[in-house]
Coordinates of C-alpha atoms and ligand atoms in Angstrom, one line a residue:
M1 CA 106.4 212.6 181.9
K2 CA 107.7 214.9 184.6
I3 CA 108.3 213.0 187.9
L4 CA 109.4 214.5 191.3
V5 CA 111.3 212.0 193.4
L6 CA 111.4 212.4 197.1
N7 CA 114.0 210.5 199.1
A8 CA 113.6 211.3 202.7
G9 CA 115.9 210.1 205.5
S10 CA 115.9 210.8 209.2
S11 CA 118.2 214.0 209.0
S12 CA 118.2 214.8 205.2
Q13 CA 116.0 214.9 202.3
K14 CA 117.2 214.4 198.7
S15 CA 114.8 215.3 195.9
C16 CA 114.9 215.6 192.1
V17 CA 112.9 216.1 189.0
Y18 CA 113.3 213.8 185.9
E19 CA 111.7 214.3 182.5
I20 CA 111.2 211.1 180.7
T21 CA 109.9 211.5 177.2
G22 CA 108.9 208.3 175.3
D23 CA 110.3 204.9 176.7
I24 CA 112.8 204.7 179.5
P25 CA 116.3 205.3 178.0
E26 CA 119.1 202.9 178.4
E27 CA 121.3 205.4 180.2
P28 CA 119.9 207.1 183.3
L29 CA 118.9 210.7 182.6
K30 CA 120.3 213.7 184.5
P31 CA 117.7 215.4 186.7
L32 CA 116.2 218.7 185.7
W33 CA 116.4 220.0 189.3
E34 CA 118.1 218.5 192.3
A35 CA 117.6 219.5 195.9
K36 CA 119.1 218.5 199.2
V37 CA 117.9 219.4 202.6
D38 CA 119.9 219.1 205.8
W39 CA 118.6 219.4 209.4
T40 CA 121.6 218.2 211.2
H41 CA 123.9 221.2 211.4
Q42 CA 122.1 223.7 213.6
Q43 CA 119.0 223.0 215.7
G44 CA 116.0 225.0 214.3
F45 CA 117.4 225.5 210.9
A46 CA 117.6 223.7 207.8
E47 CA 120.3 224.1 204.8
I48 CA 118.6 223.9 201.4
E49 CA 120.9 223.4 198.4
V50 CA 119.2 223.4 194.9
K51 CA 121.0 222.7 191.5
T52 CA 119.6 223.1 188.1
A53 CA 121.4 223.6 184.6
K54 CA 120.4 227.3 185.0
G55 CA 121.2 228.2 188.2
E56 CA 121.9 227.1 191.9
L57 CA 120.8 228.2 195.4
Q58 CA 122.0 227.8 198.9
E59 CA 120.0 229.0 201.9
K60 CA 119.6 228.3 205.6
I61 CA 116.1 228.9 206.8
P62 CA 114.5 228.7 210.1
A63 CA 112.6 225.5 210.3
D64 CA 110.2 224.1 213.1
S65 CA 108.8 221.5 211.0
R66 CA 109.6 219.3 207.9
D67 CA 106.6 220.7 206.3
Q68 CA 107.7 224.3 206.3
V69 CA 111.1 223.2 204.7
M70 CA 109.4 221.1 202.1
A71 CA 107.2 224.1 201.1
R72 CA 110.3 226.2 200.5
M73 CA 111.9 223.4 198.7
L74 CA 109.0 223.0 196.3
D75 CA 108.7 226.8 195.9
T76 CA 112.4 226.6 194.3
L77 CA 110.8 224.3 191.6
C78 CA 108.3 227.0 190.3
N79 CA 110.2 230.2 191.2
G80 CA 113.6 232.0 191.1
S81 CA 116.8 231.2 189.6
T82 CA 116.1 227.4 190.1
Q83 CA 112.6 227.3 188.4
V84 CA 112.1 224.4 186.1
I85 CA 108.2 224.3 186.1
T86 CA 105.7 227.2 186.1
Q87 CA 103.1 225.5 188.1
P88 CA 102.8 222.3 190.3
S89 CA 100.4 220.7 187.9
E90 CA 103.2 220.2 185.3
I91 CA 104.5 217.4 187.5
D92 CA 102.7 214.2 186.4
V93 CA 103.6 212.1 189.4
V94 CA 105.6 212.1 192.7
G95 CA 107.6 209.1 193.6
H96 CA 108.7 208.4 197.2
R97 CA 111.2 206.1 198.5
V98 CA 109.4 204.4 201.5
V99 CA 111.8 202.4 203.5
H100 CA 109.6 199.7 205.0
G101 CA 106.7 198.1 203.0
G102 CA 106.3 195.0 205.4
Q103 CA 104.8 191.8 204.0
D104 CA 102.0 193.3 202.2
Y105 CA 103.7 195.8 199.7
R106 CA 105.7 193.6 197.3
E107 CA 105.9 196.2 194.7
S108 CA 105.5 199.9 194.0
V109 CA 101.8 201.3 194.6
V110 CA 99.7 204.4 194.1
I111 CA 99.5 206.0 197.5
T112 CA 95.8 205.8 198.8
E113 CA 94.6 206.4 202.4
D114 CA 95.2 202.6 203.1
V115 CA 98.8 202.8 201.8
K116 CA 99.3 205.7 204.1
K117 CA 97.9 203.9 207.1
A118 CA 100.2 200.9 206.4
I119 CA 103.3 203.2 206.1
A120 CA 102.2 204.7 209.5
H121 CA 101.7 201.4 211.1
L122 CA 105.1 200.0 209.7
A123 CA 106.8 202.9 211.5
T124 CA 107.4 200.6 214.4
L125 CA 109.7 198.5 212.2
A126 CA 111.4 201.6 210.6
P127 CA 111.0 204.5 213.2
A128 CA 113.9 206.6 211.7
H129 CA 112.5 206.5 208.1
N130 CA 108.8 205.7 207.7
P131 CA 107.4 208.7 209.6
A132 CA 109.7 210.9 207.6
N133 CA 108.3 209.3 204.3
L134 CA 104.7 210.0 205.4
E135 CA 105.5 213.6 206.3
G136 CA 106.7 214.0 202.6
I137 CA 103.6 212.4 201.2
K138 CA 101.3 214.7 203.4
A139 CA 103.5 217.8 202.4
I140 CA 102.8 217.1 198.8
E141 CA 99.0 216.5 199.5
Q142 CA 98.9 219.9 201.5
H143 CA 100.8 222.1 199.0
W144 CA 100.0 220.5 195.7
G145 CA 96.6 218.9 196.2
S146 CA 95.8 215.8 194.2
V147 CA 99.0 215.0 192.2
P148 CA 99.3 211.2 192.0
Q149 CA 101.7 209.8 194.5
I150 CA 103.6 206.5 194.3
A151 CA 105.3 204.6 197.0
V152 CA 108.4 202.7 196.1
F153 CA 109.4 200.4 198.9
D154 CA 113.1 199.6 199.9
T155 CA 111.9 196.2 201.0
A156 CA 109.9 195.3 197.9
F157 CA 112.8 193.7 195.9
H158 CA 113.6 191.3 198.7
S159 CA 110.0 190.3 199.3
H160 CA 110.2 187.1 197.4
L161 CA 113.0 185.7 199.4
P162 CA 112.5 182.0 200.1
D163 CA 111.1 181.1 203.5
A164 CA 114.3 179.4 204.4
A165 CA 116.4 182.5 203.9
A166 CA 113.6 185.0 205.3
I167 CA 112.5 183.1 208.5
Y168 CA 114.7 183.3 211.5
P169 CA 115.1 180.2 213.4
G170 CA 113.4 181.5 216.5
P171 CA 110.1 180.2 217.9
Y172 CA 107.4 179.8 215.3
E173 CA 105.5 182.8 216.9
W174 CA 108.0 185.0 215.2
V175 CA 106.7 184.1 211.9
E176 CA 103.1 184.8 213.0
Q177 CA 104.4 188.2 214.5
G178 CA 106.1 189.2 211.2
I179 CA 109.5 189.0 212.7
R180 CA 111.5 187.9 209.5
R181 CA 114.2 189.0 207.2
Y182 CA 112.9 191.9 205.2
G183 CA 116.0 193.3 203.7
F184 CA 116.9 196.8 202.7
H185 CA 118.7 198.9 200.0
G186 CA 116.3 197.1 197.6
I187 CA 116.0 200.0 195.3
S188 CA 119.7 200.2 194.9
H189 CA 120.1 196.3 194.5
Q190 CA 117.3 196.4 191.8
Y191 CA 118.9 199.2 189.8
C192 CA 122.4 197.7 190.1
A193 CA 121.1 194.3 188.9
A194 CA 119.4 195.6 185.9
R195 CA 122.4 197.8 185.1
A196 CA 124.8 194.9 185.6
A197 CA 122.8 192.7 183.0
R198 CA 123.0 195.6 180.5
I199 CA 126.8 196.1 181.0
L200 CA 127.3 192.3 180.6
G201 CA 125.0 192.2 177.5
R202 CA 122.9 189.5 179.1
E203 CA 119.3 189.0 180.0
L204 CA 118.7 189.9 183.8
A205 CA 116.7 186.5 184.1
S206 CA 119.8 184.6 183.0
V207 CA 122.6 186.0 185.4
R208 CA 123.5 185.2 188.9
L209 CA 124.8 188.3 190.7
I210 CA 126.0 189.3 194.1
T211 CA 125.5 193.1 194.6
C212 CA 127.4 194.8 197.5
H213 CA 125.8 198.1 198.4
L214 CA 128.8 199.4 200.5
G215 CA 127.9 203.0 201.8
N216 CA 127.3 204.2 205.4
G217 CA 124.8 201.3 205.5
C218 CA 126.1 198.1 203.9
S219 CA 124.1 195.1 202.5
L220 CA 124.5 192.4 200.0
A221 CA 121.9 190.7 197.8
A222 CA 122.2 187.4 196.1
I223 CA 120.2 187.9 192.8
K224 CA 118.9 185.0 190.5
N225 CA 116.4 185.3 187.7
G226 CA 116.2 189.0 188.5
R227 CA 115.2 188.4 192.1
S228 CA 116.7 188.7 195.4
V229 CA 116.9 185.3 196.8
D230 CA 119.3 186.1 199.9
T231 CA 120.3 189.3 201.5
T232 CA 122.3 190.4 204.6
M233 CA 120.1 193.0 206.2
G234 CA 117.2 191.5 208.1
F235 CA 114.3 192.5 210.2
T236 CA 116.0 195.7 210.6
P237 CA 118.9 197.5 208.8
L238 CA 121.2 196.4 211.5
D239 CA 121.9 192.8 210.5
G240 CA 124.6 191.5 208.3
L241 CA 127.8 193.4 207.5
M242 CA 129.8 195.6 209.5
M243 CA 128.8 199.2 208.6
G244 CA 130.0 202.8 209.2
T245 CA 128.5 203.1 212.7
R246 CA 126.3 200.0 212.9
S247 CA 127.7 196.6 214.2
G248 CA 125.9 194.4 211.8
A249 CA 125.3 190.9 212.9
V250 CA 126.6 190.0 216.5
D251 CA 126.1 187.2 218.8
P252 CA 122.6 187.9 220.3
G253 CA 124.0 186.5 223.5
I254 CA 126.0 189.6 223.8
L255 CA 122.9 191.6 224.1
I256 CA 121.6 189.3 226.8
H257 CA 124.8 189.5 228.6
L258 CA 124.8 193.3 228.4
L259 CA 121.1 193.7 229.4
R260 CA 121.7 191.6 232.5
Q261 CA 124.2 194.4 233.6
S262 CA 121.9 197.0 235.4
D263 CA 123.4 200.1 233.6
N264 CA 122.4 199.0 230.1
S265 CA 119.0 200.2 229.0
V266 CA 117.3 199.3 225.7
E267 CA 117.9 202.8 224.5
H268 CA 121.6 202.6 225.4
L269 CA 122.0 199.3 223.5
D270 CA 120.2 200.8 220.4
H271 CA 122.7 203.7 220.5
V272 CA 125.6 201.5 221.0
L273 CA 124.6 199.1 218.1
N274 CA 123.3 201.7 215.6
R275 CA 125.6 204.7 216.3
A276 CA 128.7 203.7 218.1
S277 CA 129.8 200.5 216.5
G278 CA 131.1 199.5 213.1
L279 CA 134.1 201.4 211.7
R280 CA 133.6 204.2 213.9
G281 CA 133.2 202.0 217.0
I282 CA 136.3 199.9 216.4
S283 CA 138.6 202.6 215.1
G284 CA 137.4 205.4 217.6
I285 CA 138.2 207.7 214.6
S286 CA 135.3 207.9 212.0
N287 CA 132.6 206.1 210.2
D288 CA 134.1 207.3 207.0
M289 CA 136.3 204.9 205.1
R290 CA 138.5 207.7 203.8
Q291 CA 139.5 208.6 207.3
I292 CA 140.1 205.0 208.2
R293 CA 142.5 204.6 205.3
E294 CA 144.2 207.9 206.3
A295 CA 144.7 206.7 209.8
I296 CA 145.9 203.4 208.6
S297 CA 148.6 205.0 206.5
Q298 CA 149.8 206.9 209.6
G299 CA 150.2 203.4 211.4
N300 CA 146.9 203.6 213.6
S301 CA 146.4 199.9 214.8
R302 CA 142.6 200.3 215.7
A303 CA 142.0 201.9 212.2
Q304 CA 143.7 198.7 210.8
L305 CA 141.7 196.5 213.0
A306 CA 138.5 198.2 211.8
W307 CA 139.6 197.6 208.2
D308 CA 140.5 193.8 208.8
I309 CA 137.1 193.0 210.5
Y310 CA 135.2 194.9 207.6
V311 CA 137.1 192.9 205.0
H312 CA 136.5 189.7 207.0
H313 CA 132.8 190.2 207.3
L314 CA 132.5 191.3 203.6
R315 CA 134.3 188.2 202.4
S316 CA 132.4 185.7 204.6
Y317 CA 129.0 187.2 203.6
I318 CA 130.0 187.2 200.0
G319 CA 130.8 183.4 200.6
A320 CA 127.2 183.1 202.1
M321 CA 125.5 184.6 199.1
L322 CA 127.6 182.6 196.7
A323 CA 126.2 179.5 198.5
S324 CA 122.6 180.7 198.1
L325 CA 123.2 181.2 194.4
G326 CA 125.0 178.1 193.6
G327 CA 127.4 179.9 191.4
L328 CA 128.2 183.5 190.3
D329 CA 128.4 185.3 187.0
A330 CA 129.2 188.8 188.4
L331 CA 130.2 190.5 191.6
V332 CA 128.9 194.2 191.8
F333 CA 130.3 196.9 194.0
T334 CA 128.3 200.1 194.5
A335 CA 127.7 203.0 196.9
G336 CA 130.2 205.4 198.6
V337 CA 132.7 202.7 199.5
G338 CA 132.0 200.1 196.8
E339 CA 132.5 202.7 194.2
N340 CA 135.4 204.6 195.6
T341 CA 137.7 202.2 197.4
P342 CA 139.8 200.0 195.2
D343 CA 141.6 198.3 198.1
I344 CA 138.2 197.1 199.7
R345 CA 137.3 195.6 196.2
A346 CA 140.7 194.0 195.8
A347 CA 140.6 192.5 199.3
A348 CA 137.1 191.1 198.8
C349 CA 138.0 189.5 195.4
E350 CA 141.3 188.2 196.6
A351 CA 139.2 185.6 198.7
F352 CA 137.5 184.3 195.6
A353 CA 140.5 183.8 193.4
F354 CA 140.0 180.0 193.8
L355 CA 136.9 180.5 191.8
G356 CA 139.0 181.7 188.9
L357 CA 137.8 185.3 189.7
K358 CA 140.7 187.7 188.6
L359 CA 140.7 191.5 189.0
D360 CA 142.4 193.8 186.6
D361 CA 144.5 195.9 188.9
E362 CA 144.7 198.8 186.4
K363 CA 140.9 199.0 185.9
N364 CA 140.3 198.7 189.6
A365 CA 142.6 201.6 190.5
H366 CA 141.3 204.1 187.8
K367 CA 138.0 205.3 189.2
P368 CA 135.9 202.8 187.3
V369 CA 132.2 203.7 186.7
D370 CA 129.8 201.2 185.2
I371 CA 132.6 199.0 183.8
D372 CA 133.7 195.5 184.2
I373 CA 137.1 195.5 186.1
A374 CA 137.9 191.7 185.9
T375 CA 140.5 190.4 183.6
A376 CA 139.5 189.1 180.1
D377 CA 140.1 185.5 181.4
S378 CA 138.3 185.8 184.9
A379 CA 135.7 183.2 185.5
V380 CA 133.6 185.7 187.3
R381 CA 133.0 189.4 186.0
V382 CA 133.5 192.2 188.5
L383 CA 131.6 195.5 188.1
V384 CA 131.6 198.8 189.6
I385 CA 128.4 200.6 189.2
H386 CA 127.3 203.9 190.3
T387 CA 123.9 203.5 192.1
E388 CA 121.0 205.6 191.0
E389 CA 118.3 205.0 193.5
D390 CA 116.4 208.2 192.6
W391 CA 116.5 207.3 188.9
E392 CA 115.2 203.9 189.8
I393 CA 112.3 205.4 191.7
A394 CA 111.5 207.6 188.7
C395 CA 111.5 204.5 186.5
E396 CA 109.2 202.6 188.8
C397 CA 106.8 205.5 188.7
W398 CA 107.0 205.6 184.9
R399 CA 106.3 201.9 184.7
L400 CA 103.3 202.0 187.2
V401 CA 101.8 205.0 185.4
R402 CA 102.2 203.4 181.9
R403 CA 100.6 200.1 183.3
S404 CA 97.6 202.0 184.7
C405 CA 97.0 204.0 181.5
Ligands
ADP501 P1 124.7 206.4 202.3 O1 124.8 205.0 202.8 O2 124.6 207.4 203.5 O3 123.9 206.8 201.2 P2 127.1 206.6 200.6 O4 126.6 205.5 199.6 O5 127.2 208.0 200.0 O6 126.2 206.8 201.9 O7 128.5 206.3 201.2 C1 129.0 207.2 202.3 C2 130.3 206.5 202.7 O8 131.1 206.2 201.5 C3 131.2 207.4 203.5 O9 130.9 207.4 204.8 C4 132.7 207.1 203.1 O10 132.9 206.0 204.1 C5 132.5 206.3 201.7 N1 133.1 207.1 200.8 C6 132.4 208.2 200.1 N2 133.4 208.7 199.2 C7 134.5 208.0 199.3 C8 135.7 207.9 198.5 N3 136.1 208.8 197.6 N4 136.7 207.1 199.1 C9 136.4 206.3 200.1 N5 135.2 206.2 200.7 C10 134.2 207.0 200.4

């Protein structure tokens, strides 16, 4: 089965093609074709990068619309040095990462007119992502006609959160209005949970996990019986941990205080909380953990403060997830920071030494990928897992197609 995966963000689009023959293999496959489109560098232009085993391509094209760029990107699949298929009909299914599935979409679905309407409707809850996801779906319809398309929702993995974890203690009308914790990064948490169980040699249903997705956006999930029972992101991806540019949870009274000051509009607050806070806001340097570490090594005190706050919040939310689980078999680190920053892992783990959690410093320091970095006598395993969201989307498509055959 050949599966095209489209993972659209507000300013970039990652895409790849996998070919799964037979059952889903234990190890993630390498894509046959990978493309990345970036719209951010120069207005009116898009940069396209395509990689295959046979060849690579890099080009900058004028782009008035996402659709034009998608058309060119799809063209590189069937033509030129990056060709991997001769015609679009060789693709069996297209899988889309859709950020928000609301309360109705608790698992992946075949995209119909109703599903498209729901994705459009939920754009009010995910304004930077759901419209981009929908444009991707429409572009495939326009250029490739009737190839089956599947939506894989980032919220779905968290859709069985117990009410006590999902419902905010505001007025009851919020519940009726759908104002609740949805959680995000679900595709990554789901992949890491299954991968962790495999690395541990245990059944997913029998392990209690905390998965720490620490990238530009950061979230934790408490996973029991293979399901998310608590998570740090909430109604929006702004809740919970301190992130690259996002504040994470702050006292809501601060917002009331700021809004009472006449020069603070809703748009300004949105910008401050989503773009000018977190590592960047506190350090004044960057949202990138590499640059924060560099600045700390040069004695920059604001970078040190940003690091300290990040670690404090990470530890305290791990503690919260621990309480929701009532115990822990493995702590899992993933995404850009989680996979590449030994000091963050060490600082997070240090706080849980009282549980008998012991990190193997050697293993932690040496670029671990998909391994256990706890000591043999540690009471809790600690894993570093390279997240593979696109592969998980491909697997979801495979499972759904197989089920409906
Ligand atoms: P996204 O959340 O956008 O998918 P990633 O998971 O790729 O992002 O994480 C991006 C972040 O990961 C960067 O901003 C940077 O802080 C961090 N990062 C990436 N590589 C490294 C590295 N080698 N060392 C430390 N931090 C890294």
